[in-house]
Amino acid sequence: MSKTWKESVEAAVRAGERISDRHIVDQVRQAVLTQRLPPGTRLPEVALGEIFGVSRSVVRRALTRLAADHVVDQRPNQVSRVRAPGIEETRETFDARRLVEGEVAALLAGGLSRDALAALQAEADAEAAAHWRGDEPARIAHSLALHHRLAEFSPNRVLGAMLTDLVLRTSIVIALYKRASLASCYLAGDHPRLLDTLRAGDAEGARHAVVQHLASLEGLLDLGPRDSGTDLKAIFGTATAQA
């Protein structure tokens, strides 16, 4: 998206739209998914209210929804923070996603429509193009979109919903534990190999492609502590935040 968040909000205001708690949830979730809002980042109600131009009650509703979706941690008498899962939870998250997404991929193998395969291929192509032009936020967005499409296409809706949740959780732990020296978690060839197995109707091959992809991603992590000092207003396209 070429516009900054501030420009988008101003356009919405001019159009007579109201900024709702749902809007805040979507904005924060997207910032977490694209790793622009790192785990551990403080989310003060006053600062968020100023950024989004809403009351603290609207912010509180948004934070409650984000907590229910495992995006933020809320504790009594403490400022909410973007979730920062520990090492054990990180490993459990990858284990769970390997099981769930592997099964979804196996179920989809040979059963996707031409349009569905084209949509997946478009995301894989866009991810590669973003990587080679050095646009890491766009690369992450297209990679996530590909996996969300797998969840959307899943013939088992419960597994699809579980995969959607696990994709978000995995993005959070990657943002937290990605090696500092690593510019990108791009794994060239992984998504094309998965798509080849889906086209061929190779259920076990698709399952294996998912398992290997996630194992490779997990191998890129440095499972040590991280510290975050993030400027919220810089993330959302406004001036420096005052916590």
CSV table of C-alpha atoms in Angstrom, one decimal:
chain,number,residue,atom,x,y,z
A,1,MET,CA,0.0,0.0,0.0
A,2,SER,CA,1.6,3.2,-1.2
A,3,LYS,CA,-0.3,5.6,1.2
A,4,THR,CA,0.9,6.0,4.7
A,5,TRP,CA,-1.5,5.1,7.5
A,6,LYS,CA,-2.1,8.8,8.2
A,7,GLU,CA,-3.2,9.5,4.7
A,8,SER,CA,-5.5,6.5,4.7
A,9,VAL,CA,-7.2,7.7,7.9
A,10,GLU,CA,-7.5,11.3,6.6
A,11,ALA,CA,-9.2,9.9,3.5
A,12,ALA,CA,-11.6,7.8,5.6
A,13,VAL,CA,-12.5,10.9,7.7
A,14,ARG,CA,-13.1,13.0,4.5
A,15,ALA,CA,-15.4,10.2,3.3
A,16,GLY,CA,-17.3,10.4,6.6
A,17,GLU,CA,-16.1,7.1,8.0
A,18,ARG,CA,-15.6,6.5,11.7
A,19,ILE,CA,-12.5,4.7,13.0
A,20,SER,CA,-13.8,1.7,14.9
A,21,ASP,CA,-12.1,-0.8,17.1
A,22,ARG,CA,-12.2,-3.2,14.2
A,23,HIS,CA,-10.1,-0.8,12.2
A,24,ILE,CA,-7.5,-0.6,14.9
A,25,VAL,CA,-7.5,-4.4,15.2
A,26,ASP,CA,-6.8,-4.7,11.5
A,27,GLN,CA,-4.1,-2.1,11.5
A,28,VAL,CA,-2.2,-3.6,14.5
A,29,ARG,CA,-2.6,-7.1,13.2
A,30,GLN,CA,-1.2,-6.2,9.8
A,31,ALA,CA,1.7,-4.4,11.4
A,32,VAL,CA,2.5,-7.5,13.5
A,33,LEU,CA,2.1,-9.8,10.5
A,34,THR,CA,4.5,-7.8,8.4
A,35,GLN,CA,6.9,-7.6,11.3
A,36,ARG,CA,6.8,-3.8,11.5
A,37,LEU,CA,5.4,-4.0,15.1
A,38,PRO,CA,7.8,-6.3,16.9
A,39,PRO,CA,6.9,-8.6,19.9
A,40,GLY,CA,7.2,-6.9,23.2
A,41,THR,CA,6.2,-3.4,21.9
A,42,ARG,CA,4.2,-1.4,24.4
A,43,LEU,CA,0.7,-0.3,23.3
A,44,PRO,CA,-0.3,2.5,25.7
A,45,GLU,CA,-4.0,3.4,25.4
A,46,VAL,CA,-3.3,7.1,25.3
A,47,ALA,CA,-0.7,6.8,22.6
A,48,LEU,CA,-3.0,4.6,20.5
A,49,GLY,CA,-5.9,6.9,21.0
A,50,GLU,CA,-3.9,9.9,19.7
A,51,ILE,CA,-2.6,7.9,16.7
A,52,PHE,CA,-6.0,6.7,15.7
A,53,GLY,CA,-8.0,9.8,16.8
A,54,VAL,CA,-10.4,7.8,19.0
A,55,SER,CA,-11.3,7.6,22.7
A,56,ARG,CA,-9.6,5.2,25.1
A,57,SER,CA,-12.8,3.1,25.3
A,58,VAL,CA,-12.5,2.3,21.6
A,59,VAL,CA,-8.8,1.5,22.1
A,60,ARG,CA,-9.7,-0.8,25.0
A,61,ARG,CA,-12.2,-2.7,22.9
A,62,ALA,CA,-9.6,-3.1,20.2
A,63,LEU,CA,-6.9,-4.4,22.6
A,64,THR,CA,-9.4,-6.8,24.1
A,65,ARG,CA,-10.1,-8.3,20.7
A,66,LEU,CA,-6.4,-8.4,19.9
A,67,ALA,CA,-5.8,-10.3,23.2
A,68,ALA,CA,-8.5,-12.8,22.3
A,69,ASP,CA,-6.7,-13.4,19.0
A,70,HIS,CA,-3.3,-13.9,20.8
A,71,VAL,CA,-1.8,-10.8,19.2
A,72,VAL,CA,-1.3,-8.8,22.4
A,73,ASP,CA,-0.9,-9.6,26.1
A,74,GLN,CA,-3.1,-7.8,28.6
A,75,ARG,CA,-2.3,-7.9,32.4
A,76,PRO,CA,-4.1,-6.0,35.2
A,77,ASN,CA,-2.6,-2.6,35.8
A,78,GLN,CA,0.0,-3.0,33.1
A,79,VAL,CA,0.3,-1.5,29.6
A,80,SER,CA,-0.7,-4.0,26.9
A,81,ARG,CA,2.2,-5.4,24.7
A,82,VAL,CA,2.5,-7.3,21.5
A,83,ARG,CA,2.9,-10.9,22.5
A,84,ALA,CA,6.4,-12.2,22.9
A,85,PRO,CA,6.1,-16.0,23.1
A,86,GLY,CA,8.9,-17.9,24.9
A,87,ILE,CA,11.2,-20.5,23.3
A,88,GLU,CA,9.0,-23.5,24.4
A,89,GLU,CA,5.9,-21.9,22.9
A,90,THR,CA,7.8,-21.0,19.8
A,91,ARG,CA,8.7,-24.6,19.2
A,92,GLU,CA,5.2,-25.8,20.0
A,93,THR,CA,3.8,-23.3,17.6
A,94,PHE,CA,6.0,-24.6,14.7
A,95,ASP,CA,5.1,-28.2,15.7
A,96,ALA,CA,1.4,-27.4,15.6
A,97,ARG,CA,1.6,-25.6,12.3
A,98,ARG,CA,3.5,-28.4,10.7
A,99,LEU,CA,0.7,-30.8,11.7
A,100,VAL,CA,-2.2,-28.6,10.7
A,101,GLU,CA,-0.8,-27.0,7.5
A,102,GLY,CA,0.7,-30.3,6.4
A,103,GLU,CA,-2.8,-31.9,6.6
A,104,VAL,CA,-4.4,-28.9,4.9
A,105,ALA,CA,-1.9,-29.2,2.0
A,106,ALA,CA,-2.5,-33.0,1.7
A,107,LEU,CA,-6.2,-32.4,1.6
A,108,LEU,CA,-5.9,-29.8,-1.1
A,109,ALA,CA,-3.5,-31.8,-3.4
A,110,GLY,CA,-5.2,-32.5,-6.7
A,111,GLY,CA,-8.4,-30.8,-5.6
A,112,LEU,CA,-7.8,-27.1,-6.3
A,113,SER,CA,-9.5,-25.3,-9.1
A,114,ARG,CA,-7.6,-23.6,-11.9
A,115,ASP,CA,-8.4,-20.2,-10.4
A,116,ALA,CA,-7.3,-21.3,-6.9
A,117,LEU,CA,-3.9,-22.5,-8.3
A,118,ALA,CA,-3.5,-19.3,-10.3
A,119,ALA,CA,-4.1,-17.2,-7.1
A,120,LEU,CA,-1.5,-19.2,-5.2
A,121,GLN,CA,1.0,-18.9,-8.1
A,122,ALA,CA,0.4,-15.1,-8.3
A,123,GLU,CA,1.3,-14.8,-4.6
A,124,ALA,CA,4.4,-16.9,-5.0
A,125,ASP,CA,5.5,-14.9,-8.0
A,126,ALA,CA,4.8,-11.6,-6.2
A,127,GLU,CA,6.8,-12.8,-3.2
A,128,ALA,CA,9.8,-13.6,-5.4
A,129,ALA,CA,9.6,-10.3,-7.2
A,130,ALA,CA,9.4,-8.3,-3.9
A,131,HIS,CA,12.4,-10.2,-2.6
A,132,TRP,CA,14.6,-9.4,-5.6
A,133,ARG,CA,13.7,-5.7,-5.5
A,134,GLY,CA,14.5,-5.6,-1.8
A,135,ASP,CA,11.0,-4.9,-0.6
A,136,GLU,CA,10.8,-7.1,2.5
A,137,PRO,CA,7.5,-5.9,3.9
A,138,ALA,CA,5.8,-6.7,0.6
A,139,ARG,CA,7.6,-10.1,0.4
A,140,ILE,CA,6.3,-10.9,3.9
A,141,ALA,CA,2.8,-9.8,2.9
A,142,HIS,CA,2.7,-12.0,-0.2
A,143,SER,CA,4.1,-15.0,1.7
A,144,LEU,CA,1.4,-14.6,4.4
A,145,ALA,CA,-1.2,-14.2,1.7
A,146,LEU,CA,-0.2,-17.5,0.1
A,147,HIS,CA,-0.6,-19.4,3.4
A,148,HIS,CA,-3.8,-17.6,4.2
A,149,ARG,CA,-5.2,-18.7,0.8
A,150,LEU,CA,-4.3,-22.3,1.7
A,151,ALA,CA,-6.4,-21.9,4.9
A,152,GLU,CA,-9.2,-20.3,2.9
A,153,PHE,CA,-9.2,-23.1,0.4
A,154,SER,CA,-9.1,-25.8,3.0
A,155,PRO,CA,-12.0,-28.3,2.6
A,156,ASN,CA,-11.9,-28.8,6.4
A,157,ARG,CA,-13.0,-25.4,7.8
A,158,VAL,CA,-11.9,-26.2,11.3
A,159,LEU,CA,-8.4,-26.9,10.1
A,160,GLY,CA,-8.5,-23.8,7.9
A,161,ALA,CA,-9.4,-21.6,10.9
A,162,MET,CA,-6.6,-23.3,13.0
A,163,LEU,CA,-4.1,-22.6,10.2
A,164,THR,CA,-5.1,-18.9,10.0
A,165,ASP,CA,-4.4,-18.6,13.7
A,166,LEU,CA,-1.1,-20.5,13.5
A,167,VAL,CA,0.1,-18.3,10.6
A,168,LEU,CA,-0.3,-15.2,12.8
A,169,ARG,CA,1.4,-16.9,15.7
A,170,THR,CA,4.3,-18.0,13.6
A,171,SER,CA,4.7,-14.5,12.2
A,172,ILE,CA,5.0,-13.2,15.7
A,173,VAL,CA,7.7,-15.6,16.7
A,174,ILE,CA,9.6,-15.1,13.5
A,175,ALA,CA,9.6,-11.3,14.2
A,176,LEU,CA,10.8,-12.0,17.7
A,177,TYR,CA,13.5,-14.6,17.0
A,178,LYS,CA,14.7,-13.9,13.5
A,179,ARG,CA,18.5,-13.7,13.5
A,180,ALA,CA,19.6,-10.0,13.6
A,181,SER,CA,22.1,-10.5,10.8
A,182,LEU,CA,19.3,-12.0,8.5
A,183,ALA,CA,17.8,-9.4,6.1
A,184,SER,CA,15.1,-11.8,5.0
A,185,CYS,CA,13.5,-15.2,5.7
A,186,TYR,CA,12.9,-15.8,2.0
A,187,LEU,CA,13.4,-19.4,1.1
A,188,ALA,CA,13.7,-19.6,-2.7
A,189,GLY,CA,12.0,-22.6,-4.2
A,190,ASP,CA,9.9,-23.6,-1.2
A,191,HIS,CA,6.6,-22.2,-2.4
A,192,PRO,CA,7.1,-23.3,-6.0
A,193,ARG,CA,7.8,-26.8,-4.9
A,194,LEU,CA,4.7,-26.8,-2.8
A,195,LEU,CA,2.6,-25.6,-5.7
A,196,ASP,CA,4.0,-28.3,-7.9
A,197,THR,CA,2.9,-31.0,-5.5
A,198,LEU,CA,-0.6,-29.5,-5.2
A,199,ARG,CA,-0.9,-29.4,-9.0
A,200,ALA,CA,0.3,-33.0,-9.3
A,201,GLY,CA,-2.1,-34.3,-6.7
A,202,ASP,CA,0.7,-35.5,-4.6
A,203,ALA,CA,-0.7,-35.4,-1.1
A,204,GLU,CA,2.3,-36.8,0.7
A,205,GLY,CA,4.6,-34.6,-1.3
A,206,ALA,CA,2.6,-31.6,-0.4
A,207,ARG,CA,2.7,-32.5,3.3
A,208,HIS,CA,6.4,-33.0,3.1
A,209,ALA,CA,6.9,-29.7,1.3
A,210,VAL,CA,5.1,-27.9,4.1
A,211,VAL,CA,7.0,-29.7,6.8
A,212,GLN,CA,10.4,-28.9,5.2
A,213,HIS,CA,9.4,-25.3,4.6
A,214,LEU,CA,8.5,-24.7,8.2
A,215,ALA,CA,11.6,-26.7,9.5
A,216,SER,CA,13.8,-24.4,7.4
A,217,LEU,CA,12.1,-21.3,8.7
A,218,GLU,CA,12.5,-22.5,12.3
A,219,GLY,CA,16.2,-23.1,11.5
A,220,LEU,CA,16.6,-19.4,10.7
A,221,LEU,CA,15.6,-18.3,14.2
A,222,ASP,CA,17.9,-17.4,17.1
A,223,LEU,CA,16.1,-18.5,20.1
A,224,GLY,CA,17.4,-15.9,22.5
A,225,PRO,CA,15.9,-12.9,24.2
A,226,ARG,CA,14.9,-9.7,22.3
A,227,ASP,CA,14.4,-6.1,23.4
A,228,SER,CA,12.1,-3.7,21.6
A,229,GLY,CA,12.0,0.1,21.6
A,230,THR,CA,9.5,0.8,18.9
A,231,ASP,CA,8.1,4.1,17.8
A,232,LEU,CA,4.4,3.5,17.4
A,233,LYS,CA,3.6,6.7,15.4
A,234,ALA,CA,6.5,5.9,13.0
A,235,ILE,CA,4.8,2.5,12.4
A,236,PHE,CA,1.5,4.0,11.7
A,237,GLY,CA,2.7,6.9,9.6
A,238,THR,CA,2.6,9.7,12.2
A,239,ALA,CA,5.1,11.7,14.3
A,240,THR,CA,7.1,10.3,17.2
A,241,ALA,CA,5.0,8.6,19.9
A,242,GLN,CA,5.1,9.6,23.6
A,243,ALA,CA,4.6,6.6,25.8
